[in-house]
Amino acid sequence: MTGDRSVELESFLGTVPGMIYRSRLEPPPYTIEFVTDEMSSIAGYPASDFTGSAPKRSWPELVHPDDRERMRSTVRSAPADGEIHEVEYRVQRADGSDAWVLSRFRKLVADDGSLWVHGAALDVTARHDAEDLRIRLEAEHARAEAVEESRARIVEAGDEARRRLERDLHDGAQQSLLVALLTLRRAKREAEGTDAAPLVGQAMGHLEQGLAELRELARGIHPSQLSEQGLAEAVERLAERAPLPVEVEVPEERLPQSLETAFYFTVAEALTNVAKYANATQACVTVAVADGLATAEVSDDGCGGASATAGSGLRGLADRLEAIGGSLEVESPEGGGTVVRACVPLDPPVGP
Ligand SMILES: Nc1ncnc2c1ncn2[C@@H]1O[C@H](COP(=O)(O)OP(=O)(O)OP(=O)(O)O)[C@@H](O)[C@H]1O
Ligand SMILES: [Mg+2]
């Protein structure tokens, strides 16, 4: 461009936040006749490197090898009809990094038959980076959700196995031993007055003890009252068996099975800990559901100093609660009693 108008035009074009160019496709060689300085902020090379009769660099060579053919064929195949065409590709910057460029161009045939491209190229790297970030975050989010779901499934599968084991013990070994006990009772009556009677009595005693131990074992694996009668009943049984007075406040309403199981094991472990370490005079169990949150709290007036990470009991509870989207809190100041609190958000009700 020559003359004042072209200087003025160049000055205008220099203010555009994208590189404006005019290049010749035919006859070869490919030549950039004009390009604004914005070229240097996109690619990191001065515009003058690409122009003149013996240019130091060629723009197509800057195009990323994976995008080069696509860019070239888009430009070559676009009709020279004055319409605007678009192509997006990467260029390799002077510093070695890639820049994404959106090129809008139109092809024109000059009076002498030569073929020209007039265009503007915008640096759209930020948009691509944001898009890449969004895709990465979505993938991470999906992965985190999958991990959360699989944690919940693992806990649920473990609970199901416990329930099955408890049922097998109840319907299998316990029933057989009960039948044996009834048979021995009959045998004892029949053996009355003979030398065998005390032996039968002894066998009955062992059998009763074995049965009691088996019942205890089954209860530890999974208490049948929990599935059959619900959390309130099962917690009552735990409180009765504790070696100190335990006040219980548990609503009668049934909660989701995974939640009842998690709360049951929270109360069982916390009450066992109270009995083992707290030196307390009383404990209190409160289960409540309010504002979409279910909480189970076990407090005692003992020595405090509990640690949620010292043993496997409280840590295991925290894992179990987190697997169903909840959490475990432990407040236990030295000498100030202990509060163990499980919190689990309830799923919002479905429907209007
Ligand atoms: N109510 C409590 N009062 C005082 N100290 C407690 C209480 N509960 C727990 N602790 C302390 O916190 C520690 C951690 O308890 P946690 O239940 O995690 O493990 P543990 O009972 O030692 O082992 P596990 O439960 O696996 O048998 C206990 O060792 C105990 O020192
Ligand atoms: Mg414990």
mmCIF file of C-alpha atoms and ligand atoms in Angstrom:
data_model
loop_
_atom_site.group_PDB
_atom_site.id
_atom_site.type_symbol
_atom_site.label_atom_id
_atom_site.label_comp_id
_atom_site.label_asym_id
_atom_site.label_seq_id
_atom_site.Cartn_x
_atom_site.Cartn_y
_atom_site.Cartn_z
ATOM 1 C CA MET A 1 0.000 0.000 0.000
ATOM 2 C CA THR A 2 1.245 3.438 -0.792
ATOM 3 C CA GLY A 3 0.221 7.026 -0.177
ATOM 4 C CA ASP A 4 -1.461 8.733 2.791
ATOM 5 C CA ARG A 5 -4.701 6.746 2.548
ATOM 6 C CA SER A 6 -2.818 3.481 2.899
ATOM 7 C CA VAL A 7 -0.848 4.803 5.891
ATOM 8 C CA GLU A 8 -4.132 5.882 7.433
ATOM 9 C CA LEU A 9 -5.718 2.487 6.638
ATOM 10 C CA GLU A 10 -2.732 0.656 8.087
ATOM 11 C CA SER A 11 -3.069 2.767 11.221
ATOM 12 C CA PHE A 12 -6.762 1.781 11.489
ATOM 13 C CA LEU A 13 -6.068 -1.885 10.829
ATOM 14 C CA GLY A 14 -3.344 -1.856 13.476
ATOM 15 C CA THR A 15 -5.981 -1.144 16.126
ATOM 16 C CA VAL A 16 -7.947 -4.340 15.359
ATOM 17 C CA PRO A 17 -7.401 -7.050 18.006
ATOM 18 C CA GLY A 18 -6.544 -9.629 15.375
ATOM 19 C CA MET A 19 -4.138 -9.891 12.509
ATOM 20 C CA ILE A 20 -5.312 -8.567 9.141
ATOM 21 C CA TYR A 21 -3.582 -9.913 6.073
ATOM 22 C CA ARG A 22 -3.607 -10.118 2.322
ATOM 23 C CA SER A 23 -1.761 -12.945 0.633
ATOM 24 C CA ARG A 24 -1.375 -14.335 -2.845
ATOM 25 C CA LEU A 25 -2.138 -17.968 -3.527
ATOM 26 C CA GLU A 26 -1.546 -17.992 -7.240
ATOM 27 C CA PRO A 27 0.603 -17.758 -9.145
ATOM 28 C CA PRO A 28 3.095 -19.381 -6.760
ATOM 29 C CA PRO A 29 4.990 -18.845 -4.625
ATOM 30 C CA TYR A 30 2.564 -18.159 -1.798
ATOM 31 C CA THR A 31 3.298 -14.612 -0.659
ATOM 32 C CA ILE A 32 2.052 -12.480 2.209
ATOM 33 C CA GLU A 33 1.758 -9.053 0.710
ATOM 34 C CA PHE A 34 0.515 -7.310 3.822
ATOM 35 C CA VAL A 35 0.009 -8.223 7.456
ATOM 36 C CA THR A 36 -0.597 -6.097 10.577
ATOM 37 C CA ASP A 37 1.692 -6.137 13.595
ATOM 38 C CA GLU A 38 -0.825 -8.185 15.538
ATOM 39 C CA MET A 39 0.968 -11.106 13.875
ATOM 40 C CA SER A 40 3.737 -10.704 16.444
ATOM 41 C CA SER A 41 1.378 -10.911 19.429
ATOM 42 C CA ILE A 42 -0.184 -14.102 18.042
ATOM 43 C CA ALA A 43 2.918 -15.926 16.876
ATOM 44 C CA GLY A 44 5.736 -14.056 18.595
ATOM 45 C CA TYR A 45 7.535 -13.208 15.338
ATOM 46 C CA PRO A 46 7.569 -9.707 13.803
ATOM 47 C CA ALA A 47 5.253 -9.265 10.823
ATOM 48 C CA SER A 48 8.235 -8.225 8.718
ATOM 49 C CA ASP A 49 9.602 -11.826 8.958
ATOM 50 C CA PHE A 50 6.744 -12.968 6.702
ATOM 51 C CA THR A 51 6.636 -10.270 4.055
ATOM 52 C CA GLY A 52 8.884 -8.962 1.308
ATOM 53 C CA SER A 53 10.411 -10.749 -1.681
ATOM 54 C CA ALA A 54 12.613 -13.014 0.469
ATOM 55 C CA PRO A 55 10.615 -13.646 3.662
ATOM 56 C CA LYS A 56 12.467 -15.187 6.630
ATOM 57 C CA ARG A 57 9.454 -17.335 7.560
ATOM 58 C CA SER A 58 6.375 -18.820 6.003
ATOM 59 C CA TRP A 59 3.021 -18.759 7.802
ATOM 60 C CA PRO A 60 1.920 -22.255 6.653
ATOM 61 C CA GLU A 61 5.093 -23.652 8.222
ATOM 62 C CA LEU A 62 4.036 -22.219 11.593
ATOM 63 C CA VAL A 63 0.774 -24.138 11.447
ATOM 64 C CA HIS A 64 0.748 -27.168 13.740
ATOM 65 C CA PRO A 65 1.602 -30.297 11.675
ATOM 66 C CA ASP A 66 -1.667 -31.971 12.788
ATOM 67 C CA ASP A 67 -3.716 -29.011 11.511
ATOM 68 C CA ARG A 68 -1.659 -28.067 8.471
ATOM 69 C CA GLU A 69 -3.414 -30.228 5.891
ATOM 70 C CA ARG A 70 -6.895 -29.236 7.136
ATOM 71 C CA MET A 71 -6.032 -25.534 7.041
ATOM 72 C CA ARG A 72 -4.453 -25.826 3.610
ATOM 73 C CA SER A 73 -7.326 -27.776 2.072
ATOM 74 C CA THR A 74 -9.969 -25.440 3.612
ATOM 75 C CA VAL A 75 -8.264 -22.454 2.024
ATOM 76 C CA ARG A 76 -7.592 -24.217 -1.289
ATOM 77 C CA SER A 77 -11.092 -25.640 -1.650
ATOM 78 C CA ALA A 78 -12.961 -22.436 -0.635
ATOM 79 C CA PRO A 79 -14.542 -20.932 -3.745
ATOM 80 C CA ALA A 80 -13.321 -17.505 -4.822
ATOM 81 C CA ASP A 81 -16.846 -16.112 -4.660
ATOM 82 C CA GLY A 82 -16.296 -13.256 -2.219
ATOM 83 C CA GLU A 83 -18.031 -15.183 0.603
ATOM 84 C CA ILE A 84 -16.396 -15.332 4.011
ATOM 85 C CA HIS A 85 -14.984 -18.725 5.039
ATOM 86 C CA GLU A 86 -13.604 -19.846 8.396
ATOM 87 C CA VAL A 87 -10.983 -22.251 9.630
ATOM 88 C CA GLU A 88 -9.551 -22.792 13.097
ATOM 89 C CA TYR A 89 -6.085 -24.218 13.657
ATOM 90 C CA ARG A 90 -3.054 -24.093 15.892
ATOM 91 C CA VAL A 91 0.161 -22.247 15.154
ATOM 92 C CA GLN A 92 3.451 -22.866 16.918
ATOM 93 C CA ARG A 93 4.593 -19.690 18.609
ATOM 94 C CA ALA A 94 8.190 -18.481 18.807
ATOM 95 C CA ASP A 95 8.314 -19.629 22.458
ATOM 96 C CA GLY A 96 7.336 -23.187 21.479
ATOM 97 C CA SER A 97 3.775 -23.006 22.774
ATOM 98 C CA ASP A 98 0.678 -23.412 20.599
ATOM 99 C CA ALA A 99 -1.798 -20.629 19.836
ATOM 100 C CA TRP A 100 -5.281 -21.337 18.504
ATOM 101 C CA VAL A 101 -6.189 -19.095 15.612
ATOM 102 C CA LEU A 102 -9.607 -18.453 14.102
ATOM 103 C CA SER A 103 -9.081 -17.343 10.538
ATOM 104 C CA ARG A 104 -11.901 -15.655 8.572
ATOM 105 C CA PHE A 105 -11.056 -15.061 4.971
ATOM 106 C CA ARG A 106 -12.434 -14.431 1.536
ATOM 107 C CA LYS A 107 -10.845 -15.443 -1.770
ATOM 108 C CA LEU A 108 -10.752 -13.041 -4.699
ATOM 109 C CA VAL A 109 -9.546 -13.223 -8.289
ATOM 110 C CA ALA A 110 -7.767 -10.048 -9.420
ATOM 111 C CA ASP A 111 -8.097 -8.575 -12.914
ATOM 112 C CA ASP A 112 -4.803 -10.190 -13.948
ATOM 113 C CA GLY A 113 -6.144 -13.636 -12.930
ATOM 114 C CA SER A 114 -4.046 -13.894 -9.756
ATOM 115 C CA LEU A 115 -5.768 -15.466 -6.717
ATOM 116 C CA TRP A 116 -5.771 -13.614 -3.393
ATOM 117 C CA VAL A 117 -6.836 -14.226 0.163
ATOM 118 C CA HIS A 118 -8.008 -11.331 2.336
ATOM 119 C CA GLY A 119 -8.469 -12.255 5.939
ATOM 120 C CA ALA A 120 -8.368 -11.669 9.660
ATOM 121 C CA ALA A 121 -6.940 -14.113 12.171
ATOM 122 C CA LEU A 122 -7.976 -13.945 15.817
ATOM 123 C CA ASP A 123 -6.120 -15.493 18.730
ATOM 124 C CA VAL A 124 -8.751 -17.759 20.350
ATOM 125 C CA THR A 125 -6.328 -19.655 22.624
ATOM 126 C CA ALA A 126 -8.077 -18.405 25.786
ATOM 127 C CA ARG A 127 -11.404 -19.794 24.563
ATOM 128 C CA HIS A 128 -9.785 -23.161 23.786
ATOM 129 C CA ASP A 129 -8.023 -23.227 27.164
ATOM 130 C CA ALA A 130 -11.333 -22.463 28.904
ATOM 131 C CA GLU A 131 -13.025 -25.213 26.885
ATOM 132 C CA ASP A 132 -10.219 -27.698 27.708
ATOM 133 C CA LEU A 133 -10.504 -26.739 31.378
ATOM 134 C CA ARG A 134 -14.277 -27.203 31.301
ATOM 135 C CA ILE A 135 -13.900 -30.660 29.711
ATOM 136 C CA ARG A 136 -11.216 -31.614 32.260
ATOM 137 C CA LEU A 137 -13.348 -30.390 35.172
ATOM 138 C CA GLU A 138 -16.379 -32.262 33.846
ATOM 139 C CA ALA A 139 -14.307 -35.447 33.527
ATOM 140 C CA GLU A 140 -12.938 -34.980 37.059
ATOM 141 C CA HIS A 141 -16.426 -34.329 38.370
ATOM 142 C CA ALA A 142 -17.733 -37.462 36.653
ATOM 143 C CA ARG A 143 -14.802 -39.460 38.071
ATOM 144 C CA ALA A 144 -15.442 -38.118 41.593
ATOM 145 C CA GLU A 145 -19.132 -38.996 41.273
ATOM 146 C CA ALA A 146 -18.268 -42.491 40.069
ATOM 147 C CA VAL A 147 -15.886 -42.988 43.017
ATOM 148 C CA GLU A 148 -18.566 -41.739 45.425
ATOM 149 C CA GLU A 149 -21.135 -44.096 43.934
ATOM 150 C CA SER A 150 -18.767 -47.039 44.034
ATOM 151 C CA ARG A 151 -17.907 -46.297 47.703
ATOM 152 C CA ALA A 152 -21.610 -46.362 48.534
ATOM 153 C CA ARG A 153 -22.021 -49.593 46.563
ATOM 154 C CA ILE A 154 -19.100 -51.231 48.403
ATOM 155 C CA VAL A 155 -20.593 -50.335 51.794
ATOM 156 C CA GLU A 156 -24.031 -51.516 50.650
ATOM 157 C CA ALA A 157 -22.566 -54.807 49.360
ATOM 158 C CA GLY A 158 -20.767 -55.307 52.699
ATOM 159 C CA ASP A 159 -23.993 -54.650 54.628
ATOM 160 C CA GLU A 160 -25.896 -57.030 52.373
ATOM 161 C CA ALA A 161 -23.294 -59.732 53.012
ATOM 162 C CA ARG A 162 -23.596 -59.122 56.787
ATOM 163 C CA ARG A 163 -27.396 -59.364 56.593
ATOM 164 C CA ARG A 164 -27.115 -62.639 54.659
ATOM 165 C CA LEU A 165 -24.592 -64.052 57.125
ATOM 166 C CA GLU A 166 -26.809 -63.133 60.055
ATOM 167 C CA ARG A 167 -29.820 -64.779 58.375
ATOM 168 C CA ASP A 168 -27.796 -67.907 57.566
ATOM 169 C CA LEU A 169 -26.659 -68.166 61.182
ATOM 170 C CA HIS A 170 -30.196 -67.570 62.417
ATOM 171 C CA ASP A 171 -31.945 -69.980 60.066
ATOM 172 C CA GLY A 172 -29.143 -72.548 59.938
ATOM 173 C CA ALA A 173 -26.803 -73.118 62.873
ATOM 174 C CA GLN A 174 -29.042 -71.455 65.499
ATOM 175 C CA GLN A 175 -32.114 -73.491 64.464
ATOM 176 C CA SER A 176 -30.175 -76.772 64.489
ATOM 177 C CA LEU A 177 -28.754 -76.016 67.917
ATOM 178 C CA LEU A 178 -32.217 -75.059 69.209
ATOM 179 C CA VAL A 179 -33.637 -78.374 67.971
ATOM 180 C CA ALA A 180 -30.708 -80.166 69.666
ATOM 181 C CA LEU A 181 -31.529 -78.296 72.914
ATOM 182 C CA LEU A 182 -35.185 -79.306 72.735
ATOM 183 C CA THR A 183 -34.153 -82.896 72.090
ATOM 184 C CA LEU A 184 -31.800 -82.803 75.071
ATOM 185 C CA ARG A 185 -34.612 -81.434 77.254
ATOM 186 C CA ARG A 186 -36.689 -84.460 76.328
ATOM 187 C CA ALA A 187 -33.711 -86.747 76.917
ATOM 188 C CA LYS A 188 -33.157 -85.150 80.332
ATOM 189 C CA ARG A 189 -36.776 -85.854 81.317
ATOM 190 C CA GLU A 190 -36.458 -89.448 80.171
ATOM 191 C CA ALA A 191 -33.101 -89.876 81.879
ATOM 192 C CA GLU A 192 -34.471 -88.537 85.180
ATOM 193 C CA GLY A 193 -33.100 -90.612 88.078
ATOM 194 C CA THR A 194 -30.380 -92.310 85.978
ATOM 195 C CA ASP A 195 -26.603 -91.698 85.890
ATOM 196 C CA ALA A 196 -27.000 -90.059 82.484
ATOM 197 C CA ALA A 197 -29.205 -87.212 83.813
ATOM 198 C CA PRO A 198 -26.387 -84.933 85.102
ATOM 199 C CA LEU A 199 -24.422 -85.491 81.878
ATOM 200 C CA VAL A 200 -27.416 -84.483 79.806
ATOM 201 C CA GLY A 201 -27.864 -81.440 82.065
ATOM 202 C CA GLN A 202 -24.225 -80.497 81.494
ATOM 203 C CA ALA A 203 -24.582 -80.863 77.736
ATOM 204 C CA MET A 204 -27.648 -78.608 77.868
ATOM 205 C CA GLY A 205 -25.723 -75.961 79.773
ATOM 206 C CA HIS A 206 -22.923 -75.955 77.179
ATOM 207 C CA LEU A 207 -25.450 -75.830 74.381
ATOM 208 C CA GLU A 208 -27.300 -72.874 75.952
ATOM 209 C CA GLN A 209 -24.033 -71.014 76.352
ATOM 210 C CA GLY A 210 -23.031 -71.796 72.771
ATOM 211 C CA LEU A 211 -26.406 -70.559 71.548
ATOM 212 C CA ALA A 212 -26.077 -67.327 73.524
ATOM 213 C CA GLU A 213 -22.604 -66.769 72.076
ATOM 214 C CA LEU A 214 -23.870 -67.468 68.581
ATOM 215 C CA ARG A 215 -26.738 -64.985 69.061
ATOM 216 C CA GLU A 216 -24.239 -62.387 70.256
ATOM 217 C CA LEU A 217 -22.016 -63.050 67.258
ATOM 218 C CA ALA A 218 -24.961 -62.720 64.839
ATOM 219 C CA ARG A 219 -26.025 -59.468 66.526
ATOM 220 C CA GLY A 220 -22.514 -58.047 66.032
ATOM 221 C CA ILE A 221 -22.575 -58.997 62.364
ATOM 222 C CA HIS A 222 -25.977 -57.470 61.759
ATOM 223 C CA PRO A 223 -28.769 -57.057 64.292
ATOM 224 C CA SER A 224 -31.955 -58.625 62.976
ATOM 225 C CA GLN A 225 -34.088 -56.035 64.859
ATOM 226 C CA LEU A 226 -32.593 -53.328 62.687
ATOM 227 C CA SER A 227 -34.060 -54.651 59.440
ATOM 228 C CA GLU A 228 -37.217 -55.992 61.044
ATOM 229 C CA GLN A 229 -38.170 -53.334 63.600
ATOM 230 C CA GLY A 230 -36.059 -50.324 62.737
ATOM 231 C CA LEU A 231 -33.435 -48.110 64.292
ATOM 232 C CA ALA A 232 -35.385 -47.034 67.404
ATOM 233 C CA GLU A 233 -35.866 -50.632 68.556
ATOM 234 C CA ALA A 234 -32.289 -51.673 67.711
ATOM 235 C CA VAL A 235 -30.824 -48.657 69.571
ATOM 236 C CA GLU A 236 -33.024 -49.473 72.613
ATOM 237 C CA ARG A 237 -31.445 -52.954 72.681
ATOM 238 C CA LEU A 238 -27.957 -51.423 72.511
ATOM 239 C CA ALA A 239 -28.787 -49.045 75.386
ATOM 240 C CA GLU A 240 -30.142 -51.899 77.525
ATOM 241 C CA ARG A 241 -26.943 -53.852 77.088
ATOM 242 C CA ALA A 242 -24.680 -50.902 77.979
ATOM 243 C CA PRO A 243 -23.096 -51.046 81.458
ATOM 244 C CA LEU A 244 -24.307 -47.512 82.332
ATOM 245 C CA PRO A 245 -27.603 -45.611 82.108
ATOM 246 C CA VAL A 246 -28.263 -44.502 78.528
ATOM 247 C CA GLU A 247 -31.024 -42.070 77.668
ATOM 248 C CA VAL A 248 -32.425 -42.765 74.193
ATOM 249 C CA GLU A 249 -34.338 -40.447 71.912
ATOM 250 C CA VAL A 250 -34.885 -41.981 68.480
ATOM 251 C CA PRO A 251 -37.917 -41.250 66.263
ATOM 252 C CA GLU A 252 -40.018 -44.286 65.327
ATOM 253 C CA GLU A 253 -40.107 -43.389 61.617
ATOM 254 C CA ARG A 254 -38.129 -45.676 59.323
ATOM 255 C CA LEU A 255 -35.179 -44.164 57.490
ATOM 256 C CA PRO A 256 -33.398 -45.415 54.348
ATOM 257 C CA GLN A 257 -31.722 -48.741 55.036
ATOM 258 C CA SER A 258 -28.153 -47.530 54.422
ATOM 259 C CA LEU A 259 -28.779 -44.644 56.830
ATOM 260 C CA GLU A 260 -30.280 -46.835 59.573
ATOM 261 C CA THR A 261 -27.335 -49.222 59.255
ATOM 262 C CA ALA A 262 -24.774 -46.388 59.396
ATOM 263 C CA PHE A 263 -26.470 -44.819 62.426
ATOM 264 C CA TYR A 264 -26.793 -48.189 64.166
ATOM 265 C CA PHE A 265 -23.080 -48.902 63.823
ATOM 266 C CA THR A 266 -22.279 -45.322 64.918
ATOM 267 C CA VAL A 267 -24.292 -45.737 68.119
ATOM 268 C CA ALA A 268 -22.935 -49.259 68.729
ATOM 269 C CA GLU A 269 -19.292 -48.169 68.337
ATOM 270 C CA ALA A 270 -19.733 -44.947 70.328
ATOM 271 C CA LEU A 271 -21.459 -46.771 73.221
ATOM 272 C CA THR A 272 -18.767 -49.465 73.211
ATOM 273 C CA ASN A 273 -16.156 -46.701 73.410
ATOM 274 C CA VAL A 274 -18.041 -45.028 76.282
ATOM 275 C CA ALA A 275 -18.003 -48.324 78.173
ATOM 276 C CA LYS A 276 -14.328 -48.940 77.385
ATOM 277 C CA TYR A 277 -12.713 -45.533 77.866
ATOM 278 C CA ALA A 278 -14.993 -42.760 79.101
ATOM 279 C CA ASN A 279 -15.420 -43.589 82.779
ATOM 280 C CA ALA A 280 -18.790 -41.849 82.433
ATOM 281 C CA THR A 281 -21.827 -41.907 84.729
ATOM 282 C CA GLN A 282 -24.313 -41.664 81.873
ATOM 283 C CA ALA A 283 -24.683 -41.421 78.128
ATOM 284 C CA CYS A 284 -27.282 -40.049 75.787
ATOM 285 C CA VAL A 285 -28.284 -41.159 72.270
ATOM 286 C CA THR A 286 -30.288 -38.767 70.117
ATOM 287 C CA VAL A 287 -31.346 -39.351 66.527
ATOM 288 C CA ALA A 288 -33.123 -36.524 64.728
ATOM 289 C CA VAL A 289 -34.278 -35.646 61.229
ATOM 290 C CA ALA A 290 -34.749 -31.970 60.425
ATOM 291 C CA ASP A 291 -34.278 -29.670 57.449
ATOM 292 C CA GLY A 292 -33.149 -32.467 55.158
ATOM 293 C CA LEU A 293 -30.431 -33.583 57.561
ATOM 294 C CA ALA A 294 -30.373 -36.741 59.668
ATOM 295 C CA THR A 295 -28.151 -36.738 62.745
ATOM 296 C CA ALA A 296 -27.219 -39.359 65.300
ATOM 297 C CA GLU A 297 -25.458 -38.110 68.406
ATOM 298 C CA VAL A 298 -23.943 -40.072 71.275
ATOM 299 C CA SER A 299 -22.743 -38.017 74.217
ATOM 300 C CA ASP A 300 -21.252 -38.941 77.567
ATOM 301 C CA ASP A 301 -20.093 -37.098 80.676
ATOM 302 C CA GLY A 302 -16.801 -38.936 80.871
ATOM 303 C CA CYS A 303 -13.118 -38.043 80.663
ATOM 304 C CA GLY A 304 -13.038 -36.816 77.037
ATOM 305 C CA GLY A 305 -9.873 -36.931 74.961
ATOM 306 C CA ALA A 306 -11.280 -39.144 72.197
ATOM 307 C CA SER A 307 -9.480 -39.094 68.910
ATOM 308 C CA ALA A 308 -11.209 -39.760 65.603
ATOM 309 C CA THR A 309 -7.986 -41.080 64.096
ATOM 310 C CA ALA A 310 -6.296 -42.999 66.949
ATOM 311 C CA GLY A 311 -8.136 -46.282 66.429
ATOM 312 C CA SER A 312 -9.983 -48.011 63.659
ATOM 313 C CA GLY A 313 -13.482 -47.727 65.184
ATOM 314 C CA LEU A 314 -14.225 -44.027 64.672
ATOM 315 C CA ARG A 315 -12.207 -43.896 61.450
ATOM 316 C CA GLY A 316 -14.223 -46.793 60.013
ATOM 317 C CA LEU A 317 -17.427 -44.968 60.945
ATOM 318 C CA ALA A 318 -16.237 -41.813 59.211
ATOM 319 C CA ASP A 319 -15.522 -43.873 56.046
ATOM 320 C CA ARG A 320 -18.939 -45.524 56.192
ATOM 321 C CA LEU A 321 -20.715 -42.170 56.658
ATOM 322 C CA GLU A 322 -18.732 -40.449 53.919
ATOM 323 C CA ALA A 323 -19.637 -43.293 51.555
ATOM 324 C CA ILE A 324 -23.292 -42.287 51.877
ATOM 325 C CA GLY A 325 -22.542 -38.560 51.604
ATOM 326 C CA GLY A 326 -22.352 -37.858 55.349
ATOM 327 C CA SER A 327 -19.679 -37.053 57.911
ATOM 328 C CA LEU A 328 -18.565 -37.809 61.460
ATOM 329 C CA GLU A 329 -17.703 -35.164 64.048
ATOM 330 C CA VAL A 330 -16.020 -35.846 67.368
ATOM 331 C CA GLU A 331 -15.948 -33.235 70.135
ATOM 332 C CA SER A 332 -14.021 -34.468 73.119
ATOM 333 C CA PRO A 333 -12.250 -31.855 75.231
ATOM 334 C CA GLU A 334 -9.993 -33.306 77.951
ATOM 335 C CA GLY A 335 -12.168 -33.810 81.035
ATOM 336 C CA GLY A 336 -15.249 -32.452 79.288
ATOM 337 C CA GLY A 337 -17.095 -35.533 78.038
ATOM 338 C CA THR A 338 -17.425 -36.685 74.449
ATOM 339 C CA VAL A 339 -19.910 -36.051 71.681
ATOM 340 C CA VAL A 340 -19.806 -38.256 68.595
ATOM 341 C CA ARG A 341 -22.100 -36.935 65.876
ATOM 342 C CA ALA A 342 -22.981 -38.490 62.519
ATOM 343 C CA CYS A 343 -24.636 -36.186 59.977
ATOM 344 C CA VAL A 344 -26.134 -37.402 56.692
ATOM 345 C CA PRO A 345 -28.066 -35.187 54.274
ATOM 346 C CA LEU A 346 -31.276 -36.839 53.076
ATOM 347 C CA ASP A 347 -32.082 -36.932 49.370
ATOM 348 C CA PRO A 348 -34.574 -34.187 48.506
ATOM 349 C CA PRO A 349 -38.072 -35.581 47.968
ATOM 350 C CA VAL A 350 -38.834 -36.340 44.338
ATOM 351 C CA GLY A 351 -41.775 -34.585 42.613
ATOM 352 C CA PRO A 352 -43.420 -31.157 42.937
HETATM 353 N N1 LIG B 1 -16.204 -41.734 74.675
HETATM 354 C C1 LIG B 1 -14.868 -41.696 74.781
HETATM 355 N N2 LIG B 1 -14.299 -41.168 75.890
HETATM 356 C C2 LIG B 1 -12.964 -41.120 76.001
HETATM 357 N N3 LIG B 1 -12.092 -41.554 75.064
HETATM 358 C C3 LIG B 1 -12.587 -42.101 73.964
HETATM 359 C C4 LIG B 1 -14.013 -42.184 73.743
HETATM 360 N N4 LIG B 1 -14.188 -42.740 72.547
HETATM 361 C C5 LIG B 1 -12.980 -42.985 72.015
HETATM 362 N N5 LIG B 1 -12.009 -42.606 72.866
HETATM 363 C C6 LIG B 1 -10.554 -42.627 72.602
HETATM 364 O O1 LIG B 1 -10.367 -42.491 71.213
HETATM 365 C C7 LIG B 1 -9.628 -43.581 70.707
HETATM 366 C C8 LIG B 1 -10.130 -43.933 69.337
HETATM 367 O O2 LIG B 1 -11.379 -44.621 69.386
HETATM 368 P P1 LIG B 1 -11.736 -45.673 68.268
HETATM 369 O O3 LIG B 1 -13.070 -46.225 68.536
HETATM 370 O O4 LIG B 1 -11.488 -45.017 66.944
HETATM 371 O O5 LIG B 1 -10.620 -46.797 68.393
HETATM 372 P P2 LIG B 1 -10.495 -47.942 69.491
HETATM 373 O O6 LIG B 1 -11.767 -48.040 70.267
HETATM 374 O O7 LIG B 1 -9.237 -47.689 70.248
HETATM 375 O O8 LIG B 1 -10.303 -49.209 68.601
HETATM 376 P P3 LIG B 1 -11.487 -50.073 67.934
HETATM 377 O O9 LIG B 1 -12.696 -49.237 67.921
HETATM 378 O O10 LIG B 1 -10.983 -50.387 66.575
HETATM 379 O O11 LIG B 1 -11.638 -51.249 68.809
HETATM 380 C C9 LIG B 1 -9.766 -44.690 71.733
HETATM 381 O O12 LIG B 1 -8.638 -45.495 71.731
HETATM 382 C C10 LIG B 1 -9.907 -43.926 73.024
HETATM 383 O O13 LIG B 1 -8.626 -43.619 73.522
HETATM 384 MG MG MG B 2 -13.665 -48.169 69.382
#
